[in-house]
Amino acid sequence: MPRFIRLPELAMRSAPAVLSVSALLAIWEAYVDLAGVPPTTLPAPSRVITQAFVERVALLNNSWPTLQATISGFGLSLAIAFLFSVAIDFAPRLCAALMPVFVISQTLPLVAIAPLIVLWFGFGLLPKILLVALVTFFPMLVALALGYAAAEPEIEELLASMGASRWKRFIVARLPASLPYFFAGLRISITYAVVGAIFAEYAGAARGLGVYILNAKNNFRADLVLAAVLVSSLLTLILFSLAVLVEWLSMPWHRTSRDDRR
């Protein structure tokens, strides 16, 4: 039976996380009730969930622009990261020239750069895509570069002795070796993508979870702010799960060897 449909095993693996989150929510709920904290300061989890259900239509309408910007920006990030990773793998001097620039790009604070990108490119979808790509580009580039370097040199030497070109050796040896690193970077980057889209919307947009959070904050509705945060967290978890699923389906040999070690 395929491992992904073994529900008891899945439940056992998920139990610690479910219990820890449930305990945290229970402590939060009890503290708000016992301390009498007003909902404008710290709403209880039950209130947040209730308001999320009441505002489900507005949250759903604002989630779609955020999701659209996230997926588009992340797709652009993957394409650019792959192209640059191949370029620096074939030209080490290019890596030495460009890598400091890429590192500097990651030192730019989102709070400062998001309003500038919106100012330069307007309030449409483009600035959100660019900001998401900026946030998620570097982890993917580093993951791919490390993955290429992890290829077995014996395999490349064998291919070279058989007359394989540099490009052929890259396709046959280096690219498959990078897959575990690629998916590790994918899981890391996808968690930043939604945050990047929300920051861009927060800086300036017509719709989106960032705009919803800003309006709720200005109205002193902490419960609605946390409801939007809950929705953004769910979007991130869904995208992360999809990345794990794609990894599971794309590398059956890696899955088998990992299961054997267990």
Short mmCIF file of C-alpha atoms in Angstrom, two decimals:
data_model
loop_
_atom_site.label_atom_id
_atom_site.label_comp_id
_atom_site.label_asym_id
_atom_site.label_seq_id
_atom_site.Cartn_x
_atom_site.Cartn_y
_atom_site.Cartn_z
CA MET A 1 0.00 0.00 0.00
CA PRO A 2 1.42 3.46 -0.87
CA ARG A 3 2.72 5.29 2.13
CA PHE A 4 0.73 8.45 1.55
CA ILE A 5 -2.60 6.72 2.29
CA ARG A 6 -1.55 5.14 5.57
CA LEU A 7 -3.75 7.32 7.72
CA PRO A 8 -2.76 5.85 11.12
CA GLU A 9 0.89 6.55 10.40
CA LEU A 10 0.08 10.07 9.25
CA ALA A 11 -1.97 10.65 12.40
CA MET A 12 0.88 9.47 14.61
CA ARG A 13 3.36 11.80 12.91
CA SER A 14 0.97 14.76 13.14
CA ALA A 15 -0.07 14.15 16.75
CA PRO A 16 2.80 16.07 18.45
CA ALA A 17 2.23 19.18 16.32
CA VAL A 18 -1.54 19.05 16.80
CA LEU A 19 -1.16 18.64 20.56
CA SER A 20 1.34 21.48 20.90
CA VAL A 21 -0.80 23.90 18.87
CA SER A 22 -3.93 22.88 20.77
CA ALA A 23 -2.18 23.41 24.10
CA LEU A 24 -0.97 26.85 23.03
CA LEU A 25 -4.48 27.88 21.94
CA ALA A 26 -5.97 26.55 25.18
CA ILE A 27 -3.48 28.56 27.26
CA TRP A 28 -4.19 31.65 25.17
CA GLU A 29 -7.96 31.24 25.59
CA ALA A 30 -7.67 30.67 29.34
CA TYR A 31 -5.38 33.67 29.83
CA VAL A 32 -7.74 36.04 28.00
CA ASP A 33 -10.75 34.79 29.97
CA LEU A 34 -9.10 34.78 33.40
CA ALA A 35 -7.20 38.05 33.00
CA GLY A 36 -10.12 39.87 31.42
CA VAL A 37 -8.06 41.19 28.53
CA PRO A 38 -10.23 43.34 26.23
CA PRO A 39 -10.65 42.03 22.67
CA THR A 40 -9.20 45.25 21.24
CA THR A 41 -5.90 44.32 22.91
CA LEU A 42 -5.79 40.53 22.64
CA PRO A 43 -8.86 38.67 21.35
CA ALA A 44 -9.33 35.06 22.35
CA PRO A 45 -8.78 32.34 19.72
CA SER A 46 -12.48 31.54 19.77
CA ARG A 47 -13.29 35.15 18.88
CA VAL A 48 -10.72 35.16 16.09
CA ILE A 49 -12.14 32.00 14.57
CA THR A 50 -15.70 33.32 14.93
CA GLN A 51 -14.84 36.60 13.22
CA ALA A 52 -12.99 34.73 10.48
CA PHE A 53 -16.19 32.80 9.78
CA VAL A 54 -18.32 35.95 9.88
CA GLU A 55 -15.92 37.76 7.53
CA ARG A 56 -15.29 34.71 5.35
CA VAL A 57 -16.52 36.37 2.15
CA ALA A 58 -14.32 39.45 2.60
CA LEU A 59 -11.34 37.31 3.60
CA LEU A 60 -11.83 35.05 0.61
CA ASN A 61 -12.11 37.99 -1.78
CA ASN A 62 -8.90 39.47 -0.40
CA SER A 63 -7.07 36.13 -0.33
CA TRP A 64 -7.26 35.65 -4.09
CA PRO A 65 -5.12 38.71 -5.03
CA THR A 66 -2.57 37.69 -2.40
CA LEU A 67 -2.47 34.12 -3.69
CA GLN A 68 -2.21 35.33 -7.29
CA ALA A 69 0.75 37.57 -6.45
CA THR A 70 2.37 34.80 -4.42
CA ILE A 71 2.18 32.16 -7.13
CA SER A 72 3.19 34.54 -9.93
CA GLY A 73 6.10 35.98 -7.99
CA PHE A 74 7.28 32.59 -6.85
CA GLY A 75 7.13 31.24 -10.40
CA LEU A 76 9.23 34.18 -11.60
CA SER A 77 11.65 33.57 -8.74
CA LEU A 78 12.09 29.90 -9.69
CA ALA A 79 12.74 30.74 -13.33
CA ILE A 80 15.32 33.44 -12.56
CA ALA A 81 17.01 31.38 -9.84
CA PHE A 82 17.36 28.42 -12.20
CA LEU A 83 18.81 30.52 -15.03
CA PHE A 84 21.33 32.23 -12.77
CA SER A 85 22.26 28.97 -11.05
CA VAL A 86 23.06 27.36 -14.40
CA ALA A 87 25.03 30.43 -15.48
CA ILE A 88 27.19 30.52 -12.36
CA ASP A 89 27.67 26.75 -12.47
CA PHE A 90 29.10 27.00 -15.97
CA ALA A 91 31.08 30.18 -15.21
CA PRO A 92 32.63 30.23 -11.70
CA ARG A 93 34.01 33.73 -12.29
CA LEU A 94 30.47 34.92 -12.90
CA CYS A 95 29.53 33.42 -9.53
CA ALA A 96 32.31 35.38 -7.82
CA ALA A 97 31.07 38.57 -9.49
CA LEU A 98 27.34 38.17 -8.91
CA MET A 99 27.06 36.38 -5.56
CA PRO A 100 27.96 39.49 -3.50
CA VAL A 101 25.24 41.39 -5.36
CA PHE A 102 22.71 38.68 -4.56
CA VAL A 103 23.74 38.69 -0.91
CA ILE A 104 23.36 42.47 -0.72
CA SER A 105 19.87 42.19 -2.23
CA GLN A 106 18.86 40.07 0.77
CA THR A 107 20.00 42.71 3.24
CA LEU A 108 17.34 45.16 2.03
CA PRO A 109 14.57 45.40 4.68
CA LEU A 110 11.12 44.63 3.34
CA VAL A 111 9.61 47.52 5.29
CA ALA A 112 11.83 49.95 3.38
CA ILE A 113 11.91 48.37 -0.07
CA ALA A 114 8.18 47.53 -0.41
CA PRO A 115 6.95 51.17 -0.55
CA LEU A 116 9.68 52.01 -3.07
CA ILE A 117 8.72 49.14 -5.38
CA VAL A 118 5.07 50.21 -5.19
CA LEU A 119 6.12 53.82 -5.89
CA TRP A 120 8.16 52.77 -8.93
CA PHE A 121 5.76 50.23 -10.45
CA GLY A 122 2.32 51.37 -9.27
CA PHE A 123 -0.45 49.65 -7.34
CA GLY A 124 -1.08 46.77 -9.73
CA LEU A 125 0.08 43.17 -9.66
CA LEU A 126 3.63 43.79 -10.93
CA PRO A 127 5.15 45.25 -7.71
CA LYS A 128 3.76 42.33 -5.69
CA ILE A 129 5.28 39.84 -8.11
CA LEU A 130 8.64 41.61 -8.01
CA LEU A 131 8.74 41.75 -4.22
CA VAL A 132 7.83 38.07 -3.84
CA ALA A 133 10.52 37.18 -6.37
CA LEU A 134 13.07 39.31 -4.50
CA VAL A 135 12.26 37.62 -1.19
CA THR A 136 12.31 34.03 -2.49
CA PHE A 137 15.02 34.22 -5.16
CA PHE A 138 18.17 33.89 -3.06
CA PRO A 139 17.29 30.70 -1.09
CA MET A 140 16.44 28.93 -4.35
CA LEU A 141 19.66 30.10 -6.01
CA VAL A 142 21.82 28.89 -3.11
CA ALA A 143 19.97 25.57 -2.90
CA LEU A 144 20.45 24.89 -6.61
CA ALA A 145 24.12 25.89 -6.56
CA LEU A 146 24.80 23.58 -3.61
CA GLY A 147 22.87 20.82 -5.34
CA TYR A 148 24.97 21.01 -8.49
CA ALA A 149 28.14 20.84 -6.39
CA ALA A 150 26.86 17.70 -4.65
CA ALA A 151 27.01 15.63 -7.85
CA GLU A 152 29.28 12.61 -7.69
CA PRO A 153 32.58 13.49 -9.40
CA GLU A 154 33.04 9.85 -10.45
CA ILE A 155 29.86 10.02 -12.52
CA GLU A 156 31.01 13.19 -14.24
CA GLU A 157 34.44 11.70 -14.90
CA LEU A 158 32.83 8.62 -16.40
CA LEU A 159 30.62 10.73 -18.64
CA ALA A 160 33.59 12.85 -19.68
CA SER A 161 35.59 9.73 -20.56
CA MET A 162 32.70 8.67 -22.79
CA GLY A 163 32.88 11.97 -24.66
CA ALA A 164 29.90 13.69 -23.01
CA SER A 165 29.83 17.45 -23.37
CA ARG A 166 29.74 19.85 -20.41
CA TRP A 167 26.03 20.42 -20.96
CA LYS A 168 25.35 16.68 -21.18
CA ARG A 169 27.21 16.08 -17.92
CA PHE A 170 25.16 18.83 -16.32
CA ILE A 171 21.87 17.29 -17.44
CA VAL A 172 22.75 13.70 -16.55
CA ALA A 173 24.78 14.16 -13.34
CA ARG A 174 24.54 17.59 -11.79
CA LEU A 175 20.88 18.43 -12.36
CA PRO A 176 19.47 15.21 -10.79
CA ALA A 177 21.86 15.59 -7.84
CA SER A 178 20.39 19.03 -7.14
CA LEU A 179 16.80 17.83 -6.69
CA PRO A 180 16.94 17.20 -2.90
CA TYR A 181 18.56 20.62 -2.41
CA PHE A 182 16.06 22.21 -4.78
CA PHE A 183 13.09 20.95 -2.81
CA ALA A 184 14.70 21.93 0.48
CA GLY A 185 15.06 25.46 -0.86
CA LEU A 186 11.52 25.29 -2.24
CA ARG A 187 10.08 24.51 1.19
CA ILE A 188 12.00 27.40 2.73
CA SER A 189 11.17 29.92 0.02
CA ILE A 190 7.46 29.16 -0.16
CA THR A 191 7.07 30.18 3.48
CA TYR A 192 8.44 33.64 2.62
CA ALA A 193 6.35 34.10 -0.52
CA VAL A 194 3.00 34.87 1.16
CA VAL A 195 4.69 37.24 3.61
CA GLY A 196 6.33 39.10 0.72
CA ALA A 197 3.00 39.50 -1.08
CA ILE A 198 1.31 40.80 2.08
CA PHE A 199 4.11 43.30 2.68
CA ALA A 200 3.69 44.63 -0.86
CA GLU A 201 -0.07 44.97 -0.37
CA TYR A 202 0.50 46.61 2.98
CA ALA A 203 2.66 49.22 1.28
CA GLY A 204 0.03 49.97 -1.35
CA ALA A 205 -2.71 48.00 -3.12
CA ALA A 206 -6.42 48.04 -3.86
CA ARG A 207 -7.18 44.55 -2.53
CA GLY A 208 -5.44 41.76 -0.69
CA LEU A 209 -4.83 40.43 2.78
CA GLY A 210 -2.30 43.20 3.40
CA VAL A 211 -4.95 45.84 2.67
CA TYR A 212 -7.44 43.97 4.85
CA ILE A 213 -4.96 43.85 7.76
CA LEU A 214 -4.19 47.55 7.38
CA ASN A 215 -7.89 48.51 7.42
CA ALA A 216 -8.59 46.27 10.41
CA LYS A 217 -5.64 47.76 12.30
CA ASN A 218 -6.82 51.30 11.59
CA ASN A 219 -10.24 50.35 13.00
CA PHE A 220 -8.69 48.81 16.12
CA ARG A 221 -10.06 45.36 15.22
CA ALA A 222 -7.34 43.09 16.51
CA ASP A 223 -9.65 40.10 15.99
CA LEU A 224 -9.90 40.82 12.26
CA VAL A 225 -6.15 41.37 12.01
CA LEU A 226 -5.55 37.94 13.54
CA ALA A 227 -8.27 36.42 11.35
CA ALA A 228 -6.39 37.64 8.27
CA VAL A 229 -3.14 36.34 9.77
CA LEU A 230 -4.86 32.97 10.26
CA VAL A 231 -5.88 32.92 6.59
CA SER A 232 -2.36 33.83 5.45
CA SER A 233 -0.96 31.05 7.64
CA LEU A 234 -3.37 28.57 6.08
CA LEU A 235 -2.32 29.68 2.60
CA THR A 236 1.32 29.18 3.54
CA LEU A 237 0.63 25.72 4.96
CA ILE A 238 -1.26 24.72 1.81
CA LEU A 239 1.56 25.88 -0.46
CA PHE A 240 4.15 24.18 1.77
CA SER A 241 2.15 20.94 1.66
CA LEU A 242 1.94 21.13 -2.12
CA ALA A 243 5.73 21.56 -2.29
CA VAL A 244 6.18 18.48 -0.10
CA LEU A 245 3.74 16.53 -2.27
CA VAL A 246 5.56 17.49 -5.47
CA GLU A 247 8.84 16.44 -3.86
CA TRP A 248 7.29 13.13 -2.79
CA LEU A 249 6.07 12.43 -6.32
CA SER A 250 9.19 13.68 -8.11
CA MET A 251 11.83 11.69 -6.23
CA PRO A 252 10.62 8.14 -5.53
CA TRP A 253 14.22 6.94 -5.23
CA HIS A 254 14.96 9.50 -2.51
CA ARG A 255 11.77 8.56 -0.67
CA THR A 256 12.65 4.87 -0.79
CA SER A 257 16.16 5.37 0.57
CA ARG A 258 14.84 7.60 3.36
CA ASP A 259 12.22 5.01 4.33
CA ASP A 260 14.89 2.31 4.36
CA ARG A 261 16.95 4.35 6.85
CA ARG A 262 13.95 4.53 9.14
#
